[in-house]
Amino acid sequence: CVEKGKVSSLMCSYNAVNGAPTCANRWLLDTVARKAWGFDGYITSDCDAVANVLSPHHYVKTAEEAVAVTLKAGMDVDCSYFVGQHGMSAFDEGLIDEPLVDARLASGFRVRMRLQHFDPPGPLQQIGPSALCSPRAAAIARAGAAQGAVLLKNQNAALPLDAAALRSLSLAIVGPNAQLAKAIAGYYGPAAACSGYPTVLDAVRQRVPASVKVSFAAGVPSVLSTDTSMVKAAAALAATAAATILVLGTDLSVAMENHDAVNLTLSAGQLALVEAVAAAAAGKPVIVVTLTAVPLDLTPLLSDSRLKAILHAGQPSVQTHGVVDVLFGDASPAGRAVQTVYPVEYQRMVSPFDFNMRPGPSIWPRPDSPGPCTDSYVGPVLPSKNCTLGTNPGRTYRFYNGTAVVPFGYGLSFTTWSYSLISAPRVAHLDRLRHLLARTRDRTGAAAFPALTTVK
């Protein structure tokens, strides 16, 4: 991103690297980013990350020292009021000087110059909402939603659905995320979308012939609800439909700042809904679509033969039509899993505060320890009968020593492919690999070729 993409800004976050908070880490911001990678943009803090250098990191003793250590490390912009509140006193104490302030200002103004903020109106100033809401932009968003969808399961080629075969029949759309609107664009999505936030239910109704009766039932009120009083009605809908699309997952209640998921599974309410719908469908196609910003252990769904297909759509932005394009074969899935999806047991083995990548003993307590455990952020954790230290099973596809629910890079297609490597120099960039990709079934499709390199 920095060396090839020439990004104009970086953000230093809340965590520490090798004992130094990232916004106060000169090695990270200057030695690595600016000198080794050639970064020439500006570096902003995550909001309140400068204040965090003082507390809770306790990296320095005063607010003025926090201002000085972050500016000297190479942070240019404070996403907060901390530097504004304490910068002058840091200057008066001689902790910072004018050349340092000028250097920090120069980084931001250099980028503003590139953006023509101080020039007469030019091409960049002509880009407005009309350009963002153009047919071309909508088409790109729609294609992105289709290309990003990952087909996790497709038993007996249940997908794509045949819209023509559904003519004069009924289609059930079930699940709390079938009418998920703004959250599909993510926490940082636009406040007002160009044409609103079409839901999966909206997109399906627009795709199928008018003669198809499309019925909807939420089943459970929300993704976290334990209220299953509506499950029976949803199951009854699936019993009478020719096919059912179950739209499940998470929403912003567990996928935004200060709102984190507490486990890796679908809620008990959603799992009860899945069981009831699968039983009621009595062998008719049940297709699962997951809209989620967090990886979920879908083992019960992947192993359930009554659920014919599972399409992971993530957060498809403002064009859910791209997801429906895949469901009905107007687009071919070629997405690959961008995360290693761990089994639910993982969350009980290692603390989220353990950042070690490689497997091994942890200095942090197991999350399922009954406690109380001393917080090792302020003091050592000592094992006791109520506080068991965790074991890190490793992180990412490189170091995880267990069996992933969904491996990194996994993804099915509507057809099958064979891969043959023609040539690969021992030292090469990915764009110098030559490979042969051949379709082995008589069906058109798309494929993403996964390739990894090892840095020596």
CSV table of C-alpha atoms in Angstrom, one decimal:
chain,number,residue,atom,x,y,z
A,1,CYS,CA,0.0,0.0,0.0
A,2,VAL,CA,2.8,2.5,0.9
A,3,GLU,CA,5.5,1.5,-1.6
A,4,LYS,CA,3.4,0.6,-4.6
A,5,GLY,CA,0.1,2.3,-3.8
A,6,LYS,CA,1.6,5.6,-2.8
A,7,VAL,CA,-0.9,6.2,0.0
A,8,SER,CA,-1.1,9.8,1.3
A,9,SER,CA,-2.0,9.1,4.9
A,10,LEU,CA,-1.4,6.5,7.6
A,11,MET,CA,-3.0,6.2,11.1
A,12,CYS,CA,-1.2,5.2,14.2
A,13,SER,CA,-3.4,3.1,16.4
A,14,TYR,CA,-4.0,2.5,20.1
A,15,ASN,CA,-1.8,-0.5,20.6
A,16,ALA,CA,1.9,-0.6,21.4
A,17,VAL,CA,4.6,-2.3,19.2
A,18,ASN,CA,7.7,-3.6,21.0
A,19,GLY,CA,6.8,-1.7,24.1
A,20,ALA,CA,6.1,1.7,22.5
A,21,PRO,CA,2.6,3.1,21.7
A,22,THR,CA,2.4,3.3,17.9
A,23,CYS,CA,1.8,7.1,17.9
A,24,ALA,CA,5.0,7.5,20.0
A,25,ASN,CA,7.0,4.9,18.1
A,26,ARG,CA,9.7,6.7,16.1
A,27,TRP,CA,11.0,3.4,14.7
A,28,LEU,CA,7.5,2.5,13.3
A,29,LEU,CA,6.6,6.0,12.0
A,30,ASP,CA,9.9,7.3,10.8
A,31,THR,CA,12.4,4.5,10.4
A,32,VAL,CA,10.0,2.1,8.8
A,33,ALA,CA,7.3,4.2,7.2
A,34,ARG,CA,9.2,7.2,6.0
A,35,LYS,CA,12.7,6.0,5.5
A,36,ALA,CA,12.3,2.3,4.6
A,37,TRP,CA,9.0,2.6,2.7
A,38,GLY,CA,9.4,6.1,1.3
A,39,PHE,CA,6.2,7.4,2.7
A,40,ASP,CA,5.7,11.1,2.1
A,41,GLY,CA,2.2,11.8,3.3
A,42,TYR,CA,0.9,12.7,6.7
A,43,ILE,CA,0.3,10.4,9.8
A,44,THR,CA,-2.8,10.9,11.9
A,45,SER,CA,-3.5,9.4,15.2
A,46,ASP,CA,-6.5,7.3,15.9
A,47,CYS,CA,-8.9,9.4,18.0
A,48,ASP,CA,-7.6,9.9,21.5
A,49,ALA,CA,-4.5,7.7,20.8
A,50,VAL,CA,-2.2,10.6,21.9
A,51,ALA,CA,-4.0,10.8,25.2
A,52,ASN,CA,-3.6,7.1,25.5
A,53,VAL,CA,0.2,7.4,25.4
A,54,LEU,CA,-0.2,9.1,28.9
A,55,SER,CA,-3.0,6.8,30.1
A,56,PRO,CA,-3.5,3.9,30.0
A,57,HIS,CA,-0.2,3.2,28.4
A,58,HIS,CA,1.7,5.2,31.1
A,59,TYR,CA,4.5,5.6,28.6
A,60,VAL,CA,5.2,9.2,29.8
A,61,LYS,CA,4.5,11.1,33.0
A,62,THR,CA,2.9,14.2,31.8
A,63,ALA,CA,0.5,15.4,29.1
A,64,GLU,CA,3.2,17.7,27.7
A,65,GLU,CA,5.6,14.7,27.4
A,66,ALA,CA,2.9,12.8,25.5
A,67,VAL,CA,2.6,15.7,23.0
A,68,ALA,CA,6.4,15.8,22.6
A,69,VAL,CA,7.0,12.1,22.2
A,70,THR,CA,4.3,11.7,19.5
A,71,LEU,CA,5.3,14.8,17.5
A,72,LYS,CA,9.0,13.7,17.6
A,73,ALA,CA,8.1,10.2,16.6
A,74,GLY,CA,6.5,11.5,13.4
A,75,MET,CA,2.8,11.9,14.1
A,76,ASP,CA,1.5,14.9,12.2
A,77,VAL,CA,-2.2,15.2,13.1
A,78,ASP,CA,-4.0,14.5,16.4
A,79,CYS,CA,-7.5,13.2,16.0
A,80,SER,CA,-8.6,14.8,19.2
A,81,TYR,CA,-8.0,17.9,21.3
A,82,PHE,CA,-5.1,16.6,23.3
A,83,VAL,CA,-2.3,18.3,21.3
A,84,GLY,CA,-4.3,21.5,21.1
A,85,GLN,CA,-4.9,21.5,24.8
A,86,HIS,CA,-1.3,20.7,25.8
A,87,GLY,CA,0.8,21.8,22.9
A,88,MET,CA,1.5,25.3,24.1
A,89,SER,CA,2.6,24.2,27.5
A,90,ALA,CA,4.8,21.6,25.9
A,91,PHE,CA,6.4,24.4,23.9
A,92,ASP,CA,6.8,26.6,27.0
A,93,GLU,CA,8.5,23.8,28.8
A,94,GLY,CA,11.0,23.5,25.9
A,95,LEU,CA,9.8,20.0,25.0
A,96,ILE,CA,8.9,21.0,21.4
A,97,ASP,CA,10.1,23.8,19.2
A,98,GLU,CA,9.1,25.7,16.0
A,99,PRO,CA,11.1,23.6,13.5
A,100,LEU,CA,9.4,20.4,14.9
A,101,VAL,CA,5.9,22.0,14.6
A,102,ASP,CA,6.8,23.2,11.0
A,103,ALA,CA,7.8,19.7,10.0
A,104,ARG,CA,4.5,18.3,11.3
A,105,LEU,CA,2.5,21.0,9.5
A,106,ALA,CA,4.5,20.5,6.2
A,107,SER,CA,3.4,16.8,6.0
A,108,GLY,CA,-0.3,17.7,6.0
A,109,PHE,CA,0.0,20.8,3.8
A,110,ARG,CA,2.0,18.8,1.2
A,111,VAL,CA,-0.9,16.5,0.7
A,112,ARG,CA,-3.4,19.4,0.6
A,113,MET,CA,-1.2,20.9,-2.2
A,114,ARG,CA,-1.5,17.7,-4.1
A,115,LEU,CA,-5.3,17.9,-3.7
A,116,GLN,CA,-5.3,21.4,-5.2
A,117,HIS,CA,-6.9,22.9,-2.0
A,118,PHE,CA,-5.2,26.2,-2.6
A,119,ASP,CA,-5.5,26.4,-6.4
A,120,PRO,CA,-8.2,27.8,-8.6
A,121,PRO,CA,-11.1,25.3,-9.1
A,122,GLY,CA,-9.8,22.4,-11.1
A,123,PRO,CA,-10.8,18.8,-12.0
A,124,LEU,CA,-10.7,17.6,-8.4
A,125,GLN,CA,-13.2,20.3,-7.3
A,126,GLN,CA,-15.7,19.1,-9.9
A,127,ILE,CA,-16.1,15.7,-8.3
A,128,GLY,CA,-19.3,15.8,-6.3
A,129,PRO,CA,-22.3,13.6,-5.3
A,130,SER,CA,-23.4,13.4,-8.9
A,131,ALA,CA,-20.2,11.6,-9.8
A,132,LEU,CA,-20.4,9.3,-6.8
A,133,CYS,CA,-24.0,8.5,-7.7
A,134,SER,CA,-23.5,7.9,-11.4
A,135,PRO,CA,-24.5,4.8,-13.2
A,136,ARG,CA,-20.9,3.9,-13.6
A,137,ALA,CA,-20.3,4.1,-9.8
A,138,ALA,CA,-23.4,2.0,-9.1
A,139,ALA,CA,-22.2,-0.6,-11.6
A,140,ILE,CA,-18.8,-0.8,-9.9
A,141,ALA,CA,-20.4,-1.2,-6.5
A,142,ARG,CA,-22.7,-3.9,-7.8
A,143,ALA,CA,-19.8,-5.8,-9.4
A,144,GLY,CA,-17.8,-5.4,-6.3
A,145,ALA,CA,-20.5,-7.0,-4.2
A,146,ALA,CA,-20.7,-9.9,-6.6
A,147,GLN,CA,-16.9,-10.4,-6.9
A,148,GLY,CA,-16.4,-10.2,-3.1
A,149,ALA,CA,-19.0,-12.8,-2.3
A,150,VAL,CA,-17.5,-16.2,-1.2
A,151,LEU,CA,-19.3,-19.4,-2.0
A,152,LEU,CA,-18.7,-21.6,1.0
A,153,LYS,CA,-21.0,-24.5,0.1
A,154,ASN,CA,-22.9,-25.6,-2.9
A,155,GLN,CA,-24.3,-29.0,-2.4
A,156,ASN,CA,-25.6,-30.7,-5.6
A,157,ALA,CA,-25.2,-27.4,-7.5
A,158,ALA,CA,-28.1,-25.8,-5.6
A,159,LEU,CA,-26.9,-22.5,-6.8
A,160,PRO,CA,-27.5,-20.7,-9.0
A,161,LEU,CA,-31.3,-20.5,-8.5
A,162,ASP,CA,-33.3,-20.7,-11.7
A,163,ALA,CA,-35.6,-17.7,-11.6
A,164,ALA,CA,-37.6,-18.9,-14.6
A,165,ALA,CA,-38.3,-22.2,-12.9
A,166,LEU,CA,-39.7,-20.3,-9.9
A,167,ARG,CA,-42.4,-18.7,-12.2
A,168,SER,CA,-45.8,-18.9,-10.6
A,169,LEU,CA,-44.2,-20.5,-7.5
A,170,SER,CA,-43.3,-18.9,-4.1
A,171,LEU,CA,-39.9,-17.9,-2.7
A,172,ALA,CA,-39.4,-17.4,1.0
A,173,ILE,CA,-36.9,-14.8,2.3
A,174,VAL,CA,-36.3,-15.4,5.9
A,175,GLY,CA,-34.0,-14.0,8.6
A,176,PRO,CA,-33.1,-10.9,10.6
A,177,ASN,CA,-30.7,-9.6,8.0
A,178,ALA,CA,-33.0,-9.9,5.0
A,179,GLN,CA,-34.1,-6.3,5.6
A,180,LEU,CA,-30.7,-5.1,6.9
A,181,ALA,CA,-30.3,-1.6,5.4
A,182,LYS,CA,-27.6,0.9,6.3
A,183,ALA,CA,-25.4,-1.6,8.2
A,184,ILE,CA,-24.6,-3.4,4.9
A,185,ALA,CA,-22.4,-0.4,4.0
A,186,GLY,CA,-20.5,-0.7,7.2
A,187,TYR,CA,-19.9,1.6,10.2
A,188,TYR,CA,-18.1,4.2,8.0
A,189,GLY,CA,-20.6,4.0,5.1
A,190,PRO,CA,-22.2,7.2,3.7
A,191,ALA,CA,-24.8,9.0,5.8
A,192,ALA,CA,-27.1,9.2,2.8
A,193,ALA,CA,-26.8,6.7,0.0
A,194,CYS,CA,-27.5,7.7,-3.6
A,195,SER,CA,-30.6,5.5,-4.0
A,196,GLY,CA,-31.1,4.5,-0.4
A,197,TYR,CA,-30.0,1.2,1.0
A,198,PRO,CA,-31.6,-1.6,-0.9
A,199,THR,CA,-31.9,-4.8,1.2
A,200,VAL,CA,-31.5,-8.4,0.0
A,201,LEU,CA,-35.3,-8.7,0.1
A,202,ASP,CA,-35.6,-5.6,-2.1
A,203,ALA,CA,-33.0,-7.0,-4.6
A,204,VAL,CA,-34.6,-10.4,-4.8
A,205,ARG,CA,-38.1,-8.9,-5.5
A,206,GLN,CA,-36.6,-6.8,-8.3
A,207,ARG,CA,-34.8,-9.8,-9.8
A,208,VAL,CA,-37.4,-12.5,-10.0
A,209,PRO,CA,-40.4,-12.4,-12.4
A,210,ALA,CA,-43.5,-10.6,-11.2
A,211,SER,CA,-45.3,-14.0,-11.1
A,212,VAL,CA,-43.1,-15.3,-8.3
A,213,LYS,CA,-44.6,-14.7,-4.9
A,214,VAL,CA,-41.9,-13.5,-2.6
A,215,SER,CA,-42.8,-13.7,1.0
A,216,PHE,CA,-40.8,-12.5,4.0
A,217,ALA,CA,-40.5,-13.5,7.7
A,218,ALA,CA,-37.8,-12.2,10.0
A,219,GLY,CA,-38.0,-15.3,12.3
A,220,VAL,CA,-36.1,-13.5,15.1
A,221,PRO,CA,-36.4,-9.7,15.8
A,222,SER,CA,-32.6,-9.0,15.5
A,223,VAL,CA,-29.3,-10.8,15.1
A,224,LEU,CA,-28.8,-10.9,18.9
A,225,SER,CA,-32.3,-11.5,20.0
A,226,THR,CA,-33.2,-14.6,22.0
A,227,ASP,CA,-36.9,-14.1,21.2
A,228,THR,CA,-38.0,-17.1,19.1
A,229,SER,CA,-41.7,-16.4,19.2
A,230,MET,CA,-41.7,-15.7,15.4
A,231,VAL,CA,-39.7,-18.8,14.4
A,232,LYS,CA,-42.8,-20.9,13.9
A,233,ALA,CA,-44.3,-18.4,11.4
A,234,ALA,CA,-41.0,-18.3,9.5
A,235,ALA,CA,-40.9,-22.1,9.4
A,236,ALA,CA,-44.5,-22.2,8.0
A,237,LEU,CA,-43.4,-19.9,5.2
A,238,ALA,CA,-40.5,-22.2,4.3
A,239,ALA,CA,-42.8,-25.2,4.3
A,240,THR,CA,-45.0,-23.7,1.5
A,241,ALA,CA,-42.2,-22.1,-0.6
A,242,ALA,CA,-40.5,-23.7,-3.5
A,243,ALA,CA,-37.2,-22.4,-2.1
A,244,THR,CA,-36.0,-20.5,0.9
A,245,ILE,CA,-33.2,-17.9,1.2
A,246,LEU,CA,-32.1,-17.5,4.8
A,247,VAL,CA,-30.3,-14.2,5.4
A,248,LEU,CA,-28.3,-14.4,8.7
A,249,GLY,CA,-25.2,-12.9,10.3
A,250,THR,CA,-24.4,-9.9,12.4
A,251,ASP,CA,-25.0,-6.1,12.2
A,252,LEU,CA,-23.5,-3.0,13.7
A,253,SER,CA,-24.6,-4.0,17.2
A,254,VAL,CA,-21.5,-6.2,17.3
A,255,ALA,CA,-19.4,-4.7,14.5
A,256,MET,CA,-18.6,-1.1,15.2
A,257,GLU,CA,-16.4,0.9,17.5
A,258,ASN,CA,-17.0,0.0,21.1
A,259,HIS,CA,-19.4,-2.8,20.0
A,260,ASP,CA,-17.5,-6.1,19.6
A,261,ALA,CA,-18.8,-9.6,19.1
A,262,VAL,CA,-18.5,-11.7,22.2
A,263,ASN,CA,-18.4,-15.0,20.4
A,264,LEU,CA,-17.7,-16.6,17.0
A,265,THR,CA,-21.1,-18.1,16.4
A,266,LEU,CA,-24.5,-17.2,15.2
A,267,SER,CA,-26.8,-16.2,18.1
A,268,ALA,CA,-28.9,-18.9,19.7
A,269,GLY,CA,-32.0,-17.3,18.2
A,270,GLN,CA,-30.6,-17.5,14.7
A,271,LEU,CA,-29.5,-21.1,15.2
A,272,ALA,CA,-33.0,-22.0,16.3
A,273,LEU,CA,-34.4,-20.3,13.2
A,274,VAL,CA,-32.1,-22.3,11.0
A,275,GLU,CA,-33.1,-25.6,12.5
A,276,ALA,CA,-36.8,-24.9,12.2
A,277,VAL,CA,-36.6,-23.6,8.6
A,278,ALA,CA,-34.4,-26.5,7.5
A,279,ALA,CA,-36.8,-29.0,9.0
A,280,ALA,CA,-39.9,-27.4,7.6
A,281,ALA,CA,-38.4,-27.1,4.1
A,282,ALA,CA,-38.5,-30.9,3.9
A,283,GLY,CA,-35.8,-31.3,1.3
A,284,LYS,CA,-36.6,-28.2,-0.8
A,285,PRO,CA,-33.7,-25.9,-1.4
A,286,VAL,CA,-32.6,-23.8,1.6
A,287,ILE,CA,-29.9,-21.2,0.7
A,288,VAL,CA,-28.0,-19.3,3.4
A,289,VAL,CA,-26.6,-15.8,2.8
A,290,THR,CA,-24.4,-14.4,5.6
A,291,LEU,CA,-24.1,-10.6,6.0
A,292,THR,CA,-21.4,-10.1,8.6
A,293,ALA,CA,-18.4,-7.9,9.4
A,294,VAL,CA,-16.9,-10.6,11.6
A,295,PRO,CA,-15.8,-14.2,10.9
A,296,LEU,CA,-18.3,-16.7,12.2
A,297,ASP,CA,-17.9,-20.4,13.0
A,298,LEU,CA,-20.6,-21.8,10.6
A,299,THR,CA,-19.8,-25.5,11.4
A,300,PRO,CA,-23.4,-26.5,12.2
A,301,LEU,CA,-24.6,-25.0,8.9
A,302,LEU,CA,-21.7,-26.3,6.7
A,303,SER,CA,-22.3,-29.8,8.0
A,304,ASP,CA,-26.1,-29.7,7.7
A,305,SER,CA,-27.1,-31.5,4.5
A,306,ARG,CA,-30.5,-29.8,4.6
A,307,LEU,CA,-28.8,-26.4,3.9
A,308,LYS,CA,-27.9,-26.7,0.2
A,309,ALA,CA,-25.7,-23.7,-0.2
A,310,ILE,CA,-24.0,-21.0,1.8
A,311,LEU,CA,-22.9,-17.6,0.3
A,312,HIS,CA,-20.8,-15.3,2.5
A,313,ALA,CA,-21.6,-11.8,1.3
A,314,GLY,CA,-19.8,-9.8,4.1
A,315,GLN,CA,-20.9,-6.1,3.9
A,316,PRO,CA,-22.0,-5.6,0.3
A,317,SER,CA,-22.3,-1.8,0.5
A,318,VAL,CA,-25.1,-0.1,-1.2
A,319,GLN,CA,-25.6,-2.6,-4.0
A,320,THR,CA,-27.0,-5.8,-2.6
A,321,HIS,CA,-28.1,-6.5,-6.1
A,322,GLY,CA,-24.6,-7.9,-6.7
A,323,VAL,CA,-25.2,-10.6,-4.1
A,324,VAL,CA,-28.5,-11.5,-5.7
A,325,ASP,CA,-26.7,-11.6,-9.1
A,326,VAL,CA,-24.7,-14.5,-7.7
A,327,LEU,CA,-27.7,-16.2,-6.2
A,328,PHE,CA,-29.4,-16.3,-9.6
A,329,GLY,CA,-26.3,-16.9,-11.8
A,330,ASP,CA,-26.1,-13.4,-13.4
A,331,ALA,CA,-22.6,-13.3,-11.9
A,332,SER,CA,-20.2,-16.2,-11.1
A,333,PRO,CA,-18.7,-16.3,-7.6
A,334,ALA,CA,-14.9,-16.1,-7.5
A,335,GLY,CA,-14.4,-14.5,-4.1
A,336,ARG,CA,-11.9,-16.0,-1.7
A,337,ALA,CA,-12.0,-16.0,2.1
A,338,VAL,CA,-9.9,-13.0,3.3
A,339,GLN,CA,-9.7,-14.4,6.8
A,340,THR,CA,-8.9,-17.7,8.5
A,341,VAL,CA,-12.1,-18.6,10.3
A,342,TYR,CA,-11.4,-20.3,13.6
A,343,PRO,CA,-13.7,-22.7,15.4
A,344,VAL,CA,-15.6,-21.4,18.4
A,345,GLU,CA,-13.2,-23.2,20.8
A,346,TYR,CA,-10.5,-20.7,19.7
A,347,GLN,CA,-12.2,-17.8,21.6
A,348,ARG,CA,-11.9,-19.8,24.9
A,349,MET,CA,-8.2,-20.6,24.5
A,350,VAL,CA,-6.5,-17.3,24.0
A,351,SER,CA,-7.0,-13.8,25.3
A,352,PRO,CA,-7.7,-11.1,22.7
A,353,PHE,CA,-4.8,-9.2,24.4
A,354,ASP,CA,-2.3,-11.9,23.4
A,355,PHE,CA,-0.9,-10.5,20.1
A,356,ASN,CA,1.6,-13.3,19.6
A,357,MET,CA,1.4,-14.8,16.1
A,358,ARG,CA,3.0,-18.1,16.8
A,359,PRO,CA,1.5,-20.9,18.9
A,360,GLY,CA,2.7,-21.4,22.5
A,361,PRO,CA,2.0,-20.7,26.2
A,362,SER,CA,0.3,-17.3,26.9
A,363,ILE,CA,0.9,-14.9,29.8
A,364,TRP,CA,-2.8,-13.9,29.6
A,365,PRO,CA,-5.6,-15.8,31.3
A,366,ARG,CA,-8.0,-17.9,29.3
A,367,PRO,CA,-11.1,-15.9,28.5
A,368,ASP,CA,-13.2,-18.7,30.1
A,369,SER,CA,-11.4,-18.5,33.4
A,370,PRO,CA,-13.9,-17.9,36.2
A,371,GLY,CA,-11.6,-15.4,37.8
A,372,PRO,CA,-11.0,-13.0,39.3
A,373,CYS,CA,-7.6,-12.6,37.5
A,374,THR,CA,-5.3,-9.7,38.0
A,375,ASP,CA,-5.3,-7.4,34.9
A,376,SER,CA,-1.8,-7.9,33.5
A,377,TYR,CA,-2.2,-4.4,31.9
A,378,VAL,CA,-1.3,-3.0,35.3
A,379,GLY,CA,0.2,-6.1,37.0
A,380,PRO,CA,1.3,-9.7,36.4
A,381,VAL,CA,-1.2,-12.4,36.0
A,382,LEU,CA,-0.6,-15.3,38.4
A,383,PRO,CA,-2.2,-18.6,37.7
A,384,SER,CA,-4.6,-19.9,40.4
A,385,LYS,CA,-7.4,-22.3,40.7
A,386,ASN,CA,-9.8,-19.7,39.3
A,387,CYS,CA,-7.3,-18.2,36.8
A,388,THR,CA,-5.8,-20.5,34.1
A,389,LEU,CA,-3.3,-19.1,31.7
A,390,GLY,CA,-4.2,-19.6,28.1
A,391,THR,CA,-2.5,-21.4,25.3
A,392,ASN,CA,-2.1,-19.5,22.0
A,393,PRO,CA,-3.0,-21.8,19.1
A,394,GLY,CA,-1.4,-19.4,16.6
A,395,ARG,CA,-2.8,-16.8,14.4
A,396,THR,CA,-3.5,-16.5,10.6
A,397,TYR,CA,-3.1,-19.3,8.0
A,398,ARG,CA,0.7,-19.2,8.6
A,399,PHE,CA,0.8,-20.1,12.2
A,400,TYR,CA,-2.6,-21.5,13.3
A,401,ASN,CA,-2.0,-25.1,14.3
A,402,GLY,CA,-5.7,-26.2,14.4
A,403,THR,CA,-8.2,-27.0,11.7
A,404,ALA,CA,-9.9,-23.9,10.3
A,405,VAL,CA,-13.6,-23.8,9.7
A,406,VAL,CA,-12.9,-21.8,6.6
A,407,PRO,CA,-9.3,-21.7,5.4
A,408,PHE,CA,-7.8,-18.4,4.2
A,409,GLY,CA,-8.2,-18.2,0.4
A,410,TYR,CA,-11.1,-20.7,0.3
A,411,GLY,CA,-13.9,-20.2,-2.2
A,412,LEU,CA,-16.0,-22.3,-4.5
A,413,SER,CA,-17.2,-21.7,-8.0
A,414,PHE,CA,-20.2,-22.6,-10.1
A,415,THR,CA,-17.8,-24.7,-12.2
A,416,THR,CA,-14.5,-26.5,-11.5
A,417,TRP,CA,-11.0,-25.5,-12.4
A,418,SER,CA,-7.6,-27.0,-12.8
A,419,TYR,CA,-4.4,-25.0,-12.1
A,420,SER,CA,-1.1,-25.6,-13.7
A,421,LEU,CA,2.0,-23.5,-12.9
A,422,ILE,CA,4.0,-22.9,-16.1
A,423,SER,CA,6.9,-21.0,-14.7
A,424,ALA,CA,7.8,-19.2,-11.5
A,425,PRO,CA,11.3,-17.7,-11.1
A,426,ARG,CA,12.9,-18.4,-7.8
A,427,VAL,CA,12.9,-14.7,-7.0
A,428,ALA,CA,9.9,-13.0,-8.6
A,429,HIS,CA,7.0,-10.7,-8.2
A,430,LEU,CA,3.5,-12.2,-8.4
A,431,ASP,CA,2.9,-10.5,-11.7
A,432,ARG,CA,5.7,-12.5,-13.2
A,433,LEU,CA,4.1,-15.9,-12.5
A,434,ARG,CA,2.8,-17.7,-15.5
A,435,HIS,CA,0.0,-20.2,-14.9
A,436,LEU,CA,-2.6,-22.1,-16.9
A,437,LEU,CA,-6.2,-22.0,-15.6
A,438,ALA,CA,-8.6,-24.5,-17.3
A,439,ARG,CA,-12.3,-25.0,-16.7
A,440,THR,CA,-13.1,-28.7,-16.2
A,441,ARG,CA,-16.9,-28.5,-16.3
A,442,ASP,CA,-19.1,-27.3,-19.1
A,443,ARG,CA,-20.3,-24.1,-17.4
A,444,THR,CA,-19.0,-20.6,-17.6
A,445,GLY,CA,-17.5,-19.1,-14.5
A,446,ALA,CA,-15.0,-16.8,-12.9
A,447,ALA,CA,-11.9,-17.7,-10.9
A,448,ALA,CA,-9.5,-15.9,-8.7
A,449,PHE,CA,-6.0,-17.4,-8.7
A,450,PRO,CA,-4.5,-17.5,-5.2
A,451,ALA,CA,-0.8,-17.0,-5.1
A,452,LEU,CA,1.5,-16.4,-2.1
A,453,THR,CA,5.1,-15.4,-1.9
A,454,THR,CA,7.6,-15.8,0.9
A,455,VAL,CA,9.8,-12.9,1.8
A,456,LYS,CA,13.4,-14.1,2.5
